mmCIF file with all atom_site columns, C-alpha atoms in Angstrom:
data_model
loop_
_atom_site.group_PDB
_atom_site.id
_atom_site.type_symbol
_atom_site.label_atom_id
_atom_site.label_alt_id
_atom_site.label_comp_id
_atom_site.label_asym_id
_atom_site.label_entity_id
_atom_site.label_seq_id
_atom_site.pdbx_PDB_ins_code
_atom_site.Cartn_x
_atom_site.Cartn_y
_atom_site.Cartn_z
_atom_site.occupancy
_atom_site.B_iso_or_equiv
_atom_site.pdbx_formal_charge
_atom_site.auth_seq_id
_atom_site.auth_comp_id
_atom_site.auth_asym_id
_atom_site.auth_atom_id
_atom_site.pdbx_PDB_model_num
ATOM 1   C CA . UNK S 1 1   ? 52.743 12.844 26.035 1.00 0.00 ? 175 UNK S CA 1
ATOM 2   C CA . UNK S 1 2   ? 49.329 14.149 26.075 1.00 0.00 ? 176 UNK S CA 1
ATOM 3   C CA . UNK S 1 3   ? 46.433 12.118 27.450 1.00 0.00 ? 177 UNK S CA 1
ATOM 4   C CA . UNK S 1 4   ? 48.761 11.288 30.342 1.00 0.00 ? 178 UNK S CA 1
ATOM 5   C CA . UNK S 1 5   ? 47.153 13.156 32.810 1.00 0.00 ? 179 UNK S CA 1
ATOM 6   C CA . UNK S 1 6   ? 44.900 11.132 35.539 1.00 0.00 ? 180 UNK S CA 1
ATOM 7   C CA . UNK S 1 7   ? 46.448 7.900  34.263 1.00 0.00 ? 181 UNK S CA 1
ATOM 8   C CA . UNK S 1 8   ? 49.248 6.129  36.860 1.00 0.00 ? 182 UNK S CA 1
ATOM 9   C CA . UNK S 1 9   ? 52.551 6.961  37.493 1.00 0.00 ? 183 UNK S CA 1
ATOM 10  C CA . UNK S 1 10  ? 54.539 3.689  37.674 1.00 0.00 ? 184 UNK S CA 1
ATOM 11  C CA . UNK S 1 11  ? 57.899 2.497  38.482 1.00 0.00 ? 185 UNK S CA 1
ATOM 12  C CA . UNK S 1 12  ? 60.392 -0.062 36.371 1.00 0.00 ? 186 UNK S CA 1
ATOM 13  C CA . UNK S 1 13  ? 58.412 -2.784 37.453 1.00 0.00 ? 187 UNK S CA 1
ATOM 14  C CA . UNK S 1 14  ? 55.094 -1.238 36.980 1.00 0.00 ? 188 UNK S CA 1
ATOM 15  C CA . UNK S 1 15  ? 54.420 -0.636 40.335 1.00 0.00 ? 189 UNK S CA 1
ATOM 16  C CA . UNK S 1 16  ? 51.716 2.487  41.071 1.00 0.00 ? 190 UNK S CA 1
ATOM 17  C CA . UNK S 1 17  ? 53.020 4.959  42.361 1.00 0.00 ? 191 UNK S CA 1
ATOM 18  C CA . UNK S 1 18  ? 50.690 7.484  41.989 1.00 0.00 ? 192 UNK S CA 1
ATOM 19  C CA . UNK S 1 19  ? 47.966 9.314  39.379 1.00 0.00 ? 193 UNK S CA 1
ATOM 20  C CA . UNK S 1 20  ? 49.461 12.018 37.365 1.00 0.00 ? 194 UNK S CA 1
ATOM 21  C CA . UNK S 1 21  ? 47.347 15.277 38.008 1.00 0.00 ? 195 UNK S CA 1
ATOM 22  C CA . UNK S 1 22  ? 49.340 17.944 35.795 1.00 0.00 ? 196 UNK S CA 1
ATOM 23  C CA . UNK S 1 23  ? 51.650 16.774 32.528 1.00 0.00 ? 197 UNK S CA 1
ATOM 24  C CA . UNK S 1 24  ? 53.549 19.695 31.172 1.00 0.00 ? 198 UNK S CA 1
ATOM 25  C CA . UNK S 1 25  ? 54.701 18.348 27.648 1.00 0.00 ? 199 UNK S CA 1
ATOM 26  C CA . UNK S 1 26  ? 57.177 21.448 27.012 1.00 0.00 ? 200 UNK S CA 1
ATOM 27  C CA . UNK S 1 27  ? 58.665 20.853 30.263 1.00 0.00 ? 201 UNK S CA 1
ATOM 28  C CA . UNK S 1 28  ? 59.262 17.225 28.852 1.00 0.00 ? 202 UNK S CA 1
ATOM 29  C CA . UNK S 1 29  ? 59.553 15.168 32.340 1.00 0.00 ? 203 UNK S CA 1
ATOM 30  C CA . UNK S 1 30  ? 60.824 18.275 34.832 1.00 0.00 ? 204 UNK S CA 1
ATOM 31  C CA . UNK S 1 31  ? 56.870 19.696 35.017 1.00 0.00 ? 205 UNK S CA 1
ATOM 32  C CA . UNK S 1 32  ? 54.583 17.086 35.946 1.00 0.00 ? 206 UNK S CA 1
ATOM 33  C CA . UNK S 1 33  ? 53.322 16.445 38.849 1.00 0.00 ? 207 UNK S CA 1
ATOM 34  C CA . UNK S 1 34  ? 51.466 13.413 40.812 1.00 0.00 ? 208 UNK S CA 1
ATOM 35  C CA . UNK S 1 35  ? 49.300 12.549 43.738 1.00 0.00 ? 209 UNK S CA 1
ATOM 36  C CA . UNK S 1 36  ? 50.901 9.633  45.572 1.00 0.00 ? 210 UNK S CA 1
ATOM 37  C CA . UNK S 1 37  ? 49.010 6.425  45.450 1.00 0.00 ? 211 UNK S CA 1
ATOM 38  C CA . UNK S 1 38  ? 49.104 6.206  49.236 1.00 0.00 ? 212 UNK S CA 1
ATOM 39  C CA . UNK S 1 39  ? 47.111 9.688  49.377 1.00 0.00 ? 213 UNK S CA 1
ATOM 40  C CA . UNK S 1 40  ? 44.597 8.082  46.947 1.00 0.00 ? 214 UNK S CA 1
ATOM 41  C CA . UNK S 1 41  ? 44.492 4.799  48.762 1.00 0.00 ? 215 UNK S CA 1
ATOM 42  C CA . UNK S 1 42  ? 43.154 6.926  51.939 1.00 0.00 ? 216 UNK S CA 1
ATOM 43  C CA . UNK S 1 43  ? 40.777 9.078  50.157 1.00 0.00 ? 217 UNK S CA 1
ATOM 44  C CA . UNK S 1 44  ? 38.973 6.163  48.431 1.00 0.00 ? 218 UNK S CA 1
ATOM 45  C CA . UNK S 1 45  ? 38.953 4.363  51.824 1.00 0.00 ? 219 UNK S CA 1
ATOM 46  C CA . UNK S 1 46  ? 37.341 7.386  53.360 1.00 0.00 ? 220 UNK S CA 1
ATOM 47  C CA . UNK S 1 47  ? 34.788 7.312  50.650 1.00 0.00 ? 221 UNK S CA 1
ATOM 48  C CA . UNK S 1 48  ? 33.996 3.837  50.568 1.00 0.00 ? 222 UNK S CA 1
ATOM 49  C CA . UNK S 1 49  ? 33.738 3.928  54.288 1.00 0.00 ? 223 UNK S CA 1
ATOM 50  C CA . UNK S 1 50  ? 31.061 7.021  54.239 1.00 0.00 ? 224 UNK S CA 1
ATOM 51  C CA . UNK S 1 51  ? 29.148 5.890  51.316 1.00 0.00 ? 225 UNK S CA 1
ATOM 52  C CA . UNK S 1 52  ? 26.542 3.797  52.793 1.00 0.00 ? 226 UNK S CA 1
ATOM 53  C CA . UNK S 1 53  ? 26.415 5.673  56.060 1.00 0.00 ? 227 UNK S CA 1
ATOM 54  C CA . UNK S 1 54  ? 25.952 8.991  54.280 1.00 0.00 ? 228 UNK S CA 1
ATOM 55  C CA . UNK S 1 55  ? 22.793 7.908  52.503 1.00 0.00 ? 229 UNK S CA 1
ATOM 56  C CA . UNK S 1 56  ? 21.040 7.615  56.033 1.00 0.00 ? 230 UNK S CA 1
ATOM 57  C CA . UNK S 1 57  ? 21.787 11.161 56.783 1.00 0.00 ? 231 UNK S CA 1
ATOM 58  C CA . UNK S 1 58  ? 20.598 13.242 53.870 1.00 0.00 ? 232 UNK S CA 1
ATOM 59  C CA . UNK S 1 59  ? 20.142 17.013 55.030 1.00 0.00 ? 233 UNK S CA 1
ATOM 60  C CA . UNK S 1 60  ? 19.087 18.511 51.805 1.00 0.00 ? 234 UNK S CA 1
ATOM 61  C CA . UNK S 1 61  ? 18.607 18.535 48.374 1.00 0.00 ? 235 UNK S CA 1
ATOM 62  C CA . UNK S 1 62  ? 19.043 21.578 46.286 1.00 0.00 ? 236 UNK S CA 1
ATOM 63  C CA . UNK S 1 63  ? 18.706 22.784 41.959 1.00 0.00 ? 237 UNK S CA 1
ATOM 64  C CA . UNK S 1 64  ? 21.716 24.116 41.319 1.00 0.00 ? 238 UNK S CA 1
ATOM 65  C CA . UNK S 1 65  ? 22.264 27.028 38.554 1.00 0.00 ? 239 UNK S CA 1
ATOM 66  C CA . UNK S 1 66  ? 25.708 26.744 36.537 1.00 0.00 ? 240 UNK S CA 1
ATOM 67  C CA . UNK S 1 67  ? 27.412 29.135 34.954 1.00 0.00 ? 241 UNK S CA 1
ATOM 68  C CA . UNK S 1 68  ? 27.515 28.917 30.894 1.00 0.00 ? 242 UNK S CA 1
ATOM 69  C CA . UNK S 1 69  ? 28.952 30.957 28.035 1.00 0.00 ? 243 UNK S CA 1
ATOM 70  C CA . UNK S 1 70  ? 26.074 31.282 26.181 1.00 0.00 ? 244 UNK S CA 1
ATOM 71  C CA . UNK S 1 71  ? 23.056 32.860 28.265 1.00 0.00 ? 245 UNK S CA 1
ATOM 72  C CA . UNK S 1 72  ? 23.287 36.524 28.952 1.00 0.00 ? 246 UNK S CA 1
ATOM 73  C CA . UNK S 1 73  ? 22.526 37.217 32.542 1.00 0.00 ? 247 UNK S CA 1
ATOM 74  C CA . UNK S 1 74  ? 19.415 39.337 31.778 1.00 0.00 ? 248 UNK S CA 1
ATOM 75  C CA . UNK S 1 75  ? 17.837 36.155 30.376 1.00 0.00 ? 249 UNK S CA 1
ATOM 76  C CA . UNK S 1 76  ? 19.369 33.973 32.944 1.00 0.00 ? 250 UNK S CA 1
ATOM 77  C CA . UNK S 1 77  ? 17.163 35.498 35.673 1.00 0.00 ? 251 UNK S CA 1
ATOM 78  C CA . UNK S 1 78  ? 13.627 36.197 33.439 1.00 0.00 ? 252 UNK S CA 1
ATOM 79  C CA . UNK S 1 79  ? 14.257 32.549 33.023 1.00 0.00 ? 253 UNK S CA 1
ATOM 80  C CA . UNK S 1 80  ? 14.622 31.501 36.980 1.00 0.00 ? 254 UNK S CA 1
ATOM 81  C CA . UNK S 1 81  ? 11.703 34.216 37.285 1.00 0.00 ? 255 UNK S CA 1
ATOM 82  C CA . UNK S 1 82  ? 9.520  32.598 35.185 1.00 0.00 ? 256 UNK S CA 1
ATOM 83  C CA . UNK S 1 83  ? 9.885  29.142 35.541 1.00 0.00 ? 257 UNK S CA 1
ATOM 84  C CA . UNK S 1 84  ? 11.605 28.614 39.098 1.00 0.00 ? 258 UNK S CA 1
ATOM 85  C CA . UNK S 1 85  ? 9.123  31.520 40.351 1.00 0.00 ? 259 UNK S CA 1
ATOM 86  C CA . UNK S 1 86  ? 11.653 33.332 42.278 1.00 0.00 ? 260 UNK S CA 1
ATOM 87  C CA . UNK S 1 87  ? 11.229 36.596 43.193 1.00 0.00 ? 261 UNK S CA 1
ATOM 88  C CA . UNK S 1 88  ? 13.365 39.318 40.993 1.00 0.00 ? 262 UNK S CA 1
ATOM 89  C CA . UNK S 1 89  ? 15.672 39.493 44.176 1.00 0.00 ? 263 UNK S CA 1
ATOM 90  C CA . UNK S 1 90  ? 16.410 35.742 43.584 1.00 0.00 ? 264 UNK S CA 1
ATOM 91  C CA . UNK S 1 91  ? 16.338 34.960 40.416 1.00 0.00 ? 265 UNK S CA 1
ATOM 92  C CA . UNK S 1 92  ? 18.941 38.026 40.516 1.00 0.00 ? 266 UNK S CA 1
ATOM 93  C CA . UNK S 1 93  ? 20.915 36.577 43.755 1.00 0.00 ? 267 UNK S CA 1
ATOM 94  C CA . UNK S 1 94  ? 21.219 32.536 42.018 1.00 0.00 ? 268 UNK S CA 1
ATOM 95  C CA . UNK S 1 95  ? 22.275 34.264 38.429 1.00 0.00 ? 269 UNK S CA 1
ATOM 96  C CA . UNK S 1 96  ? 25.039 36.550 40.288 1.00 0.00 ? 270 UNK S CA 1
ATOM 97  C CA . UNK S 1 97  ? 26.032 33.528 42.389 1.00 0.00 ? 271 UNK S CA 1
ATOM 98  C CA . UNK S 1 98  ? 26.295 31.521 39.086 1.00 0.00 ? 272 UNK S CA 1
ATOM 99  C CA . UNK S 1 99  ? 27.867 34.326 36.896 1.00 0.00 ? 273 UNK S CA 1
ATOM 100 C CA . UNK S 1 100 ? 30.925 34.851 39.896 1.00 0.00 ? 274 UNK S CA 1
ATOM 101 C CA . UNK S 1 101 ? 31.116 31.553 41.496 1.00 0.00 ? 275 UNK S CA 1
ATOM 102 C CA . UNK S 1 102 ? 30.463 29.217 38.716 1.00 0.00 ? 276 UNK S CA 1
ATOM 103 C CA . UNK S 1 103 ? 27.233 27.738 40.636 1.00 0.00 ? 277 UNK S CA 1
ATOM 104 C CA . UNK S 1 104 ? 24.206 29.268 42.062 1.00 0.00 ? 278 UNK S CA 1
ATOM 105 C CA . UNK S 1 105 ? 21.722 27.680 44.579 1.00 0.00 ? 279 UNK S CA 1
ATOM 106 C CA . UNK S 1 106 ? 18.017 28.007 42.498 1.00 0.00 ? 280 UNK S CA 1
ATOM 107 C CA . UNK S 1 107 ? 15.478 26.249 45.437 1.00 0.00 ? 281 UNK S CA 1
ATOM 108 C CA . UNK S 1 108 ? 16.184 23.698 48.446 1.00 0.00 ? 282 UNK S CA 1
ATOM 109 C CA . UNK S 1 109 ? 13.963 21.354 50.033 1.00 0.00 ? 283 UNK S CA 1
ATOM 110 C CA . UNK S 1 110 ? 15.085 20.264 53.296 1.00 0.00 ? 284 UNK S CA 1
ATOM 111 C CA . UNK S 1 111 ? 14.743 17.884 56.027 1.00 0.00 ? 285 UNK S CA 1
ATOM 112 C CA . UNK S 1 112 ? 11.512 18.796 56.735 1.00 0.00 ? 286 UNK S CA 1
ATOM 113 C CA . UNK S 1 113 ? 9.456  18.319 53.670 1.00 0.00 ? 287 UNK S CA 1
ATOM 114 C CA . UNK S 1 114 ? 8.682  14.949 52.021 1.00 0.00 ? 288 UNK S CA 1
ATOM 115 C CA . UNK S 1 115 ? 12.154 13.881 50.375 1.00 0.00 ? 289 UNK S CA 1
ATOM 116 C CA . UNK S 1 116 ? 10.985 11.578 48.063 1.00 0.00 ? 290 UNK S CA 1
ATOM 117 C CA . UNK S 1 117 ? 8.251  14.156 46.721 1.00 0.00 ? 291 UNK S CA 1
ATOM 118 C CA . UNK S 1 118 ? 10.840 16.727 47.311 1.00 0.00 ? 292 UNK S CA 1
ATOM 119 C CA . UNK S 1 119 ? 13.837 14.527 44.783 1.00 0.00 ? 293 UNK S CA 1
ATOM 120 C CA . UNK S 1 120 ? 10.567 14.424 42.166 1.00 0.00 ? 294 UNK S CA 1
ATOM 121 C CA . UNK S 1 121 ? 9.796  18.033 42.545 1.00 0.00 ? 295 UNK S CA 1
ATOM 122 C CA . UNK S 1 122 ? 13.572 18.988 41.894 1.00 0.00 ? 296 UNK S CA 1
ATOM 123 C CA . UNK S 1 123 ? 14.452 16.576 38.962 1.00 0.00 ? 297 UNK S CA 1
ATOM 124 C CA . UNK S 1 124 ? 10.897 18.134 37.377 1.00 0.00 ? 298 UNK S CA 1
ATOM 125 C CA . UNK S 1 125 ? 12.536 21.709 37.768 1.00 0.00 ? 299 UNK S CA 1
ATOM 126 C CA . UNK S 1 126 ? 15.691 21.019 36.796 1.00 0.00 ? 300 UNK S CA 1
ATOM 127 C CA . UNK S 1 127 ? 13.819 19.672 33.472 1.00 0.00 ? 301 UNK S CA 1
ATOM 128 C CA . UNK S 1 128 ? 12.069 22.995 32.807 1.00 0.00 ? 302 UNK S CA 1
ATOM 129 C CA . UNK S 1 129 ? 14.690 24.971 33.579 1.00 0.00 ? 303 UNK S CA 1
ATOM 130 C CA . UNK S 1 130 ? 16.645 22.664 31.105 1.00 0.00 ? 304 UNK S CA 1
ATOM 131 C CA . UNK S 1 131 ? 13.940 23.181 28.565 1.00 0.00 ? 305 UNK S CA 1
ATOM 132 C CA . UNK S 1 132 ? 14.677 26.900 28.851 1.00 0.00 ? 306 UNK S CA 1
ATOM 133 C CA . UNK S 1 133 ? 18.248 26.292 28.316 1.00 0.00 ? 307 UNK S CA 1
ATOM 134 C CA . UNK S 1 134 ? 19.242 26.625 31.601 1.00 0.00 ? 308 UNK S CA 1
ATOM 135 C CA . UNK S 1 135 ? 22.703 25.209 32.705 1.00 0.00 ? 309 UNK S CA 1
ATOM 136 C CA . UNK S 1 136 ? 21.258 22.958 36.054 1.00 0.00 ? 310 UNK S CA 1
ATOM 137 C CA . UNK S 1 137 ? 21.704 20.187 38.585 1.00 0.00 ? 311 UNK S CA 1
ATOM 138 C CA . UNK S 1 138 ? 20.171 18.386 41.144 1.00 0.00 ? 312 UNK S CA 1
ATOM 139 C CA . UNK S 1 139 ? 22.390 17.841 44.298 1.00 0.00 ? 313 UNK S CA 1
ATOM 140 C CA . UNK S 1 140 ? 21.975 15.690 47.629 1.00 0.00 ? 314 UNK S CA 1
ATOM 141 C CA . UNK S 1 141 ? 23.640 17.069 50.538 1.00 0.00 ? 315 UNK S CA 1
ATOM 142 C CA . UNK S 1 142 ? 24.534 14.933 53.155 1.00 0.00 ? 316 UNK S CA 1
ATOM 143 C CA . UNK S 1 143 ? 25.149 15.506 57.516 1.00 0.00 ? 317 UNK S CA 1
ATOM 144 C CA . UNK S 1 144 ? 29.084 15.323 57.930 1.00 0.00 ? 318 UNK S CA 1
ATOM 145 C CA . UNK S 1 145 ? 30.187 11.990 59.000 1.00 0.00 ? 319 UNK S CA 1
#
């Protein structure tokens, strides 16, 4: 049935079993597929384990360009030109990026510079590069644990 997928897989006594990642309704039951709860159960232990540590060791943060349907890459990089002052070379690189790889590093501020003016610097391009329609995130990066 559709709207299955990512909800539990359960047994006769309604036991999880695991999340259903894939539901093929023409394959009625034969094509679906599932991530075993105990595989989940260890990811989201990892995660909860790394989550407070993590914030601690922030590396970097980063703008991130995504990939859209509706900008044409020409206008793409005049637009990271103009308001992310890049250089031609890359505004040209982060649009490529973006256009292949679905995501396209626009500036990063690392460890060295002032996070906290560095998060407020980011979210303000992100804004304007929202405001010119741009497709755009901003992204912590964190030292492996």
């Amino acid at each position: 049935a559709g709207g299955m997928s990512g909800g539990p897989l359960v047994d006769t006594e309604g036991a999880v079993l695991g999340i259903n990642c894939l539901v093929r309704p023409e394959l009625r039951s034969l094509g679906n597929y599932a991530v075993s709860a105990g595989v989940c159960q260890e990811l989201l232990d990892r995660l909860a384990v790394g989550t407070d540590k993590a914030k601690s060791e922030l590396q970097s943060i980063r703008v991130m360009l995504f990939n859209d349907p509706f900008n044409t890459r020409a206008r793409v990089s005049k637009a990271l030109a103009e308001v992310a002052m890049l250089t031609e070379a890359e505004a040209e690189v982060a649009m490529m990026s973006a256009h292949t790889k679905g995501r396209g590093v626009v500036k990063v501020f690392d460890k060295k510079e002032e996070f906290e003016g560095s998060a407020v610097a980011a979210e303000l391009l992100c804004q304007a590069l929202r405001a010119a329609d741009l497709l755009v995130e901003v992204e912590e990066l964190f030292a492996p644990l």
